[in-house]
Coordinates of C-alpha atoms in Angstrom, one line a residue:
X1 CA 30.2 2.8 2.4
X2 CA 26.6 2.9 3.5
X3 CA 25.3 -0.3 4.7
X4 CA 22.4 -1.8 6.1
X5 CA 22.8 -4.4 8.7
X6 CA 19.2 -5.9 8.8
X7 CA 17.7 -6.4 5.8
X8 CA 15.4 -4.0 5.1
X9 CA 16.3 -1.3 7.3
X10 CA 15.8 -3.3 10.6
X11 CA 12.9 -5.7 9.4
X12 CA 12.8 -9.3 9.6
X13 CA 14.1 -11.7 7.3
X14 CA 11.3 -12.1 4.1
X15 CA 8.8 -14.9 4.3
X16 CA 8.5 -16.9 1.0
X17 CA 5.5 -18.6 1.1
X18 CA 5.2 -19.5 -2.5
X19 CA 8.2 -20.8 -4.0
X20 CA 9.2 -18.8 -7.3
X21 CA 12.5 -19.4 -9.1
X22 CA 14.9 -16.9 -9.5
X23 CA 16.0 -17.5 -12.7
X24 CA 13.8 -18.8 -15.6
X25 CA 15.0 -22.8 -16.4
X26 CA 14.6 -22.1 -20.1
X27 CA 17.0 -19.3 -19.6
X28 CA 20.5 -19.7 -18.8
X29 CA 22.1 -16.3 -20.2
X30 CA 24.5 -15.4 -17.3
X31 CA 27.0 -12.1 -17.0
X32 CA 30.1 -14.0 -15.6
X33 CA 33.6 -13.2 -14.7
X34 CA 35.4 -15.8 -17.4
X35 CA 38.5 -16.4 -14.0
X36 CA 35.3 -17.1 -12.2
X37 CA 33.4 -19.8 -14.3
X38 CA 34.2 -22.4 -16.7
X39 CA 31.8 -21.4 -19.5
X40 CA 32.8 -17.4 -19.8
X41 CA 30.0 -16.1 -21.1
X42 CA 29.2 -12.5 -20.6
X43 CA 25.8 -11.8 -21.2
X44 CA 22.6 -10.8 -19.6
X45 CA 19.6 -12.7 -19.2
X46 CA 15.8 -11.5 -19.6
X47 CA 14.2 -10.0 -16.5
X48 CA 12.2 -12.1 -14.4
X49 CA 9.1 -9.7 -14.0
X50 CA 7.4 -12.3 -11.6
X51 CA 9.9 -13.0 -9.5
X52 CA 10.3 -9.2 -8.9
X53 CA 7.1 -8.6 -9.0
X54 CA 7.0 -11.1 -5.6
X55 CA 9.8 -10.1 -4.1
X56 CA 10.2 -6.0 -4.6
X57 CA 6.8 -4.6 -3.6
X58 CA 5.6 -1.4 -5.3
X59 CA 6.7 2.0 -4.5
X60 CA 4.0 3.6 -6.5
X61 CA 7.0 5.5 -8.7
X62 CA 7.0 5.2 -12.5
X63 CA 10.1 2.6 -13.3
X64 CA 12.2 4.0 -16.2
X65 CA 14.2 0.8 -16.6
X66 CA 14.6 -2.7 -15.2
X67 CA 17.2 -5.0 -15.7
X68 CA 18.3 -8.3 -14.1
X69 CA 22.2 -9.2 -14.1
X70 CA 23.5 -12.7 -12.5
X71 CA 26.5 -13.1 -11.8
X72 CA 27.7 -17.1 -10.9
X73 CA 31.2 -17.9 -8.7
X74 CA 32.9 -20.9 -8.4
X75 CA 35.5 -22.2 -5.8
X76 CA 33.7 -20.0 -3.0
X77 CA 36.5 -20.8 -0.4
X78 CA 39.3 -19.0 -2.3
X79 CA 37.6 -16.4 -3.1
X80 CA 39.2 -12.4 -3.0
X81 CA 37.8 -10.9 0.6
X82 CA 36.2 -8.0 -1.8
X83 CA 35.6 -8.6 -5.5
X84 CA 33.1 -6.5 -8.1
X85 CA 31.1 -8.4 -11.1
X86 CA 31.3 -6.9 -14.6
X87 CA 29.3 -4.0 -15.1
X88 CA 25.9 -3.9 -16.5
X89 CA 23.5 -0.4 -17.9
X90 CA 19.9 0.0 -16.2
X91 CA 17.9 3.3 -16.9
X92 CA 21.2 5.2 -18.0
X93 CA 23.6 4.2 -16.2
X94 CA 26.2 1.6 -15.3
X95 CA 26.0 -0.7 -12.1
X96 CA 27.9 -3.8 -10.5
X97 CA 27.6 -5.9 -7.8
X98 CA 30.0 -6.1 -4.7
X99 CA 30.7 -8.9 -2.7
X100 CA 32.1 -9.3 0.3
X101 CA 32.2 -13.4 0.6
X102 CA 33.0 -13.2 4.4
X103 CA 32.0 -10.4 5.2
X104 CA 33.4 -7.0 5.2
X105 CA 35.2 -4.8 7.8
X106 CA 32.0 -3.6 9.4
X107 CA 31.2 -7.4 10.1
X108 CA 33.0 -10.1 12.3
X109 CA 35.6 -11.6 9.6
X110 CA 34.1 -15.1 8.1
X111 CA 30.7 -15.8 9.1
X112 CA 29.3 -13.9 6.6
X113 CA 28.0 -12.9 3.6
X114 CA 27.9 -8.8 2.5
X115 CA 26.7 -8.4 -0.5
X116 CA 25.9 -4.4 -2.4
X117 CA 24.7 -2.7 -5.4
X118 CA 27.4 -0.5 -6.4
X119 CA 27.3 2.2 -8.9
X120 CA 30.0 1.5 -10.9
X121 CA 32.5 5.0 -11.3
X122 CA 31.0 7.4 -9.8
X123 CA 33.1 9.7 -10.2
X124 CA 33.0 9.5 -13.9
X125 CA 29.6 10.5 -13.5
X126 CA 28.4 13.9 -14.6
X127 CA 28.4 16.3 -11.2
X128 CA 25.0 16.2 -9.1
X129 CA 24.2 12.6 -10.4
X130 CA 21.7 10.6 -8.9
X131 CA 19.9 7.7 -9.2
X132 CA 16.4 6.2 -7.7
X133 CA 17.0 2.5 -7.7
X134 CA 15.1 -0.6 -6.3
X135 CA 16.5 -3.9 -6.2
X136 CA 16.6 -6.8 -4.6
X137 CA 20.0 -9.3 -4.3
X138 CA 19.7 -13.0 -4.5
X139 CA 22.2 -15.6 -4.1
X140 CA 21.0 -18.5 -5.3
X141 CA 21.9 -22.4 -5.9
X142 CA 23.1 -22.9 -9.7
X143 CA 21.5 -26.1 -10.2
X144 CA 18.2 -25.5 -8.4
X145 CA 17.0 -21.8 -8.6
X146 CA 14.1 -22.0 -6.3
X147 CA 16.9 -22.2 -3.5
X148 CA 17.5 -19.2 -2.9
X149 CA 17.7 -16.0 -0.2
X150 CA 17.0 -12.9 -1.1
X151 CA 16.6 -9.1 0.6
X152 CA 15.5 -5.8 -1.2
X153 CA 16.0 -2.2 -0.5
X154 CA 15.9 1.2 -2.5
X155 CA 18.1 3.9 -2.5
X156 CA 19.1 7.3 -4.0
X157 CA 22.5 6.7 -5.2
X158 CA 24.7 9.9 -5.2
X159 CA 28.3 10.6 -5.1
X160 CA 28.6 10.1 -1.4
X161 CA 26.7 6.6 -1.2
X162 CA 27.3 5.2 -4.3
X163 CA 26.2 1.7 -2.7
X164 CA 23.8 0.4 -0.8
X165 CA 23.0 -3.1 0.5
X166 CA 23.7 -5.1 2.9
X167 CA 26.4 -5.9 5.8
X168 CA 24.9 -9.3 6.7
X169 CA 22.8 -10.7 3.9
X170 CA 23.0 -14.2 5.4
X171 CA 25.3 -15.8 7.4
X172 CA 27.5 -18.2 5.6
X173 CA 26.7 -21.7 7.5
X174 CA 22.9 -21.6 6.3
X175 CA 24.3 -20.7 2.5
X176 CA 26.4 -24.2 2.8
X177 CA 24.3 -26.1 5.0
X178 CA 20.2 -27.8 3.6
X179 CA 17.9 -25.7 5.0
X180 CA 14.8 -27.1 6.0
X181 CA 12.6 -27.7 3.5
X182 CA 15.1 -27.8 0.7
X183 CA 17.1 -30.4 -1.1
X184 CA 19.9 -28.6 -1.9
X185 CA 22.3 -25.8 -0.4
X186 CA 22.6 -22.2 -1.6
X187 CA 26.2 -22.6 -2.5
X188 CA 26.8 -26.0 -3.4
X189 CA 30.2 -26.9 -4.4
X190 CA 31.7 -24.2 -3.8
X191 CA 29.4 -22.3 -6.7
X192 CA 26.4 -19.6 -6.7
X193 CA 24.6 -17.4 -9.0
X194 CA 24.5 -13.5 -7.4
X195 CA 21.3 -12.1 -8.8
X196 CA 20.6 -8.5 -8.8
X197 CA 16.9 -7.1 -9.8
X198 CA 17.1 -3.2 -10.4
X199 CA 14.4 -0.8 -11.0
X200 CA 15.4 2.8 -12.0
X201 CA 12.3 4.5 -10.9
X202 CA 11.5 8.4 -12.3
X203 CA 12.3 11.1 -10.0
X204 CA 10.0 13.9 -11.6
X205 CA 10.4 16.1 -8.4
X206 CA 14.2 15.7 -7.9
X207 CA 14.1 15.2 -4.8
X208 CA 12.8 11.3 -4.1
X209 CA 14.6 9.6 -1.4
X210 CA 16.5 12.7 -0.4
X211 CA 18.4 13.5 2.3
X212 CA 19.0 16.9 1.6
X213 CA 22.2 16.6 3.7
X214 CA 24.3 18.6 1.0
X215 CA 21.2 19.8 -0.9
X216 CA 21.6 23.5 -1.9
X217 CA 18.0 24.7 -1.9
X218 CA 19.1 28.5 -3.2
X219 CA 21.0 26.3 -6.3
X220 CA 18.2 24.0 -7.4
X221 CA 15.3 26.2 -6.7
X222 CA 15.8 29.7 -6.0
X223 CA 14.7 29.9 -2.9
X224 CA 15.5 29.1 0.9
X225 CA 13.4 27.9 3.6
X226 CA 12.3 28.9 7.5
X227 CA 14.3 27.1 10.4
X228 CA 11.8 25.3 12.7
X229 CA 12.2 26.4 16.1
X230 CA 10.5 23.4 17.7
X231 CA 6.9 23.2 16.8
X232 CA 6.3 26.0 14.2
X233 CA 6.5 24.5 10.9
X234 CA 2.5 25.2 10.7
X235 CA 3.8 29.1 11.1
X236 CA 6.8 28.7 8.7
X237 CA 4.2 27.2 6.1
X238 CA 1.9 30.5 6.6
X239 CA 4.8 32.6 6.3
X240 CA 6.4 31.1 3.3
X241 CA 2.5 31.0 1.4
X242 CA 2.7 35.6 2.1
X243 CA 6.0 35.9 1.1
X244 CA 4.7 34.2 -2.1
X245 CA 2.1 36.5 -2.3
X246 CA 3.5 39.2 -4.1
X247 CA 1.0 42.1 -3.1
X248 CA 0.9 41.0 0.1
X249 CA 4.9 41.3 0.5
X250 CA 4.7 44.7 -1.5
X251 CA 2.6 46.0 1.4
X252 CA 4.7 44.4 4.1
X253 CA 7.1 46.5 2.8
X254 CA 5.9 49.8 2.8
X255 CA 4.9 49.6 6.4
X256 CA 7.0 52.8 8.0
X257 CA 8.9 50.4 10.7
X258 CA 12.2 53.2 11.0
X259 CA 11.7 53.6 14.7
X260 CA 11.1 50.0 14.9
X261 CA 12.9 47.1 17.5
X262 CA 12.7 43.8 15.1
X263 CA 12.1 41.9 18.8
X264 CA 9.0 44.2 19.8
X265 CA 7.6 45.1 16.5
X266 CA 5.9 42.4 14.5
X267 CA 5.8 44.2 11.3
X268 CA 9.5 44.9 11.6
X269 CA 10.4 41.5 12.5
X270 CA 8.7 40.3 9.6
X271 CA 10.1 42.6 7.1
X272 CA 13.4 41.0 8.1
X273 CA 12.2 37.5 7.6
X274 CA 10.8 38.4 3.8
X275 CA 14.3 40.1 3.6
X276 CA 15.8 37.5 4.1
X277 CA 14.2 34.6 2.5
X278 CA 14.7 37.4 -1.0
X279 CA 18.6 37.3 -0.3
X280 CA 20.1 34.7 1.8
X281 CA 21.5 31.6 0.7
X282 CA 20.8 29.6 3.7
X283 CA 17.2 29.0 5.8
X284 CA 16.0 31.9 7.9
X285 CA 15.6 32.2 11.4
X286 CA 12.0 33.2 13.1
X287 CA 13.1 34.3 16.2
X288 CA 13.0 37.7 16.0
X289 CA 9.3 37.4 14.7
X290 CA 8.2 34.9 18.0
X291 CA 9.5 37.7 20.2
X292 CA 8.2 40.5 18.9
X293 CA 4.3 38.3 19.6
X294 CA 5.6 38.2 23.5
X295 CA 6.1 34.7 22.8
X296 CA 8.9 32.9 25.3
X297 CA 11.2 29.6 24.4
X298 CA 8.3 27.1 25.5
X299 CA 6.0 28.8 23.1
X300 CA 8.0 27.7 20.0
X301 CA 7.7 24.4 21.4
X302 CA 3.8 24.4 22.0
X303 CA 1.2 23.5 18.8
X304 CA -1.1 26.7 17.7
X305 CA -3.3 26.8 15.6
X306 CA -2.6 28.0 12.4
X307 CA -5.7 30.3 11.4
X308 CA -5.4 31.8 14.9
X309 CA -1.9 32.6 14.5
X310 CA -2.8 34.1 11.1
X311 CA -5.6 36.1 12.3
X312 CA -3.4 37.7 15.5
X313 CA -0.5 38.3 12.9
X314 CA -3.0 40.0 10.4
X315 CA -4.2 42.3 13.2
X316 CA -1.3 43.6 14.1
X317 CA -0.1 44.1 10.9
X318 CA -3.6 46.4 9.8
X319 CA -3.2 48.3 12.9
X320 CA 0.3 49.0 12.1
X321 CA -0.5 49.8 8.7
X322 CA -3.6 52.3 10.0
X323 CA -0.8 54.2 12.6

């Protein structure tokens, strides 16, 4: 399970400074479990566009879908350690919440609140699922909505961390104790309304939020990157933009390198780079290519300039080519 123990990553707790409710009064369409709460109804209310608007800034991604889902509990104190709501659909697929109401294994045992968004069966789901979701959690007070705490994240959901959230949303004494300021507690009586805001946002690239931990470039695109060797990701970029160049690899080539050492012969050394970044399936080394420019180990680690590096290279390719 992947967790976040501040919210935010690490930030500090959000500052409210305009009070906005978290649920609409005139609304009181809730997604409960019916062992949970005496009026059983299972249904979804209509999302809250301002409150999310407040609380879940923008990304600058297109949303696909956004759904709210609230789920209210009652006798807090008997509680299940872990328990998941019903399931709800935003942007295709099916999510829940999980709750942890005193906190969950990562935590010290009852003196807190962990609260997730889960994506509900993942492995159901078709292989190389994945979905880009905002969303913020709020527990809130059932009778007064504008007491509230809240925290927000995003994520990239995937069959390894199918949910995200938080390890310690808020610590249970200020959920049953008035906070300042307020005339109520978050869970009063026992009872509170868990409030999930999701955004499904498009992910025309494939690739938003990635951590390309398992990601398979030769699979998805064809085609494998350089390894940086310290500083030399301007020199992979240069490389990568000629092997693109389909003349320009054609000539590389036809260069006559048979009496060649790939360490001592530029024009070797990157023959066997193009090579490789044709056939292999996983990134490919530039070591060979460094020492055949004299270069030692601290070099790799020193800034050049890129136009420099692509004149020198260019050099000795042409006087190569003229031998």
């Amino acid at each position: 399970m992947e967790v976040l123990d501040e919210k935010q990553g690490g930030a500090p707790p959000m500052e409210i400074d305009e009070v906005v409710s978290v649920r609409d009064r005139e609304s009181h369409a809730l997604a409960v479990p019916q062992r949970l709460f005496s009026n059983p109804k299972c249904r979804h209310r209509p999302p809250d566009e301002a409150f999310a608007a407040k609380q879940m800034p923008d990304l600058g991604h297109d949303v696909k879908d956004f759904q709210v889902f609230t789920w209210r509990l009652s006798g807090w104190k008997k509680l299940d350690k872990k328990l998941t709501s019903p399931e709800f659909d935003c942007g295709g697929h099916k999510w829940r919440i999980l709750l942890f109401p005193f906190g969950n294994s990562n935590a010290p045992p009852n003196d807190t609140v962990s609260v997730y968004l889960d994506y509900a069966e993942p492995k159901k789901a078709p292989e190389g699922w994945h979905a880009c979701a905002q969303f913020a959690l709020v527990i809130s007070n059932i009778n007064d909505p504008t007491v509230f705490t809240v925290s927000h994240a995003h994520h990239r959901f995937i069959a390894e961390e199918c949910d995200w959230g938080f390890t310690r949303f808020s610590e249970l004494r200020k959920l049953f104790n008035i906070e300042e300021g307020k005339s109520r507690p978050t869970i009063e009586d026992e009872s509170a309304d868990i409030t999930v805001y999701v955004r499904v946002l498009e992910d025309p690239t494939g690739v938003l939020w990635h951590n390309f931990v398992n990601y398979d470039s030769k699979k998805e695109t064809g085609s494998v990157g350089l390894k940086n060797q310290g500083a030399t990701c301007y020199m992979n970029s240069l490389l990568q933009s000629l092997f693109c160049t389909r003349y320009f690899r054609k000539a590389v080539y036809q260069i006559p390198t048979e009496d060649d050492h790939p360490t001592e012969s530029v024009a070797l050394a990157l023959q066997r780079v193009f090579y490789h970044l044709q056939t292999s399936d996983q990134p490919v080394g530039t070591t060979e290519l460094t020492k055949s420019f004299g270069w030692k180990s601290l070099d790799s680690f020193l800034q050049h300039d890129v136009q420099e590096f692509n004149r020198v290279l260019q050099d000795k390719l042409e006087s190569k080519m003229k031998a």
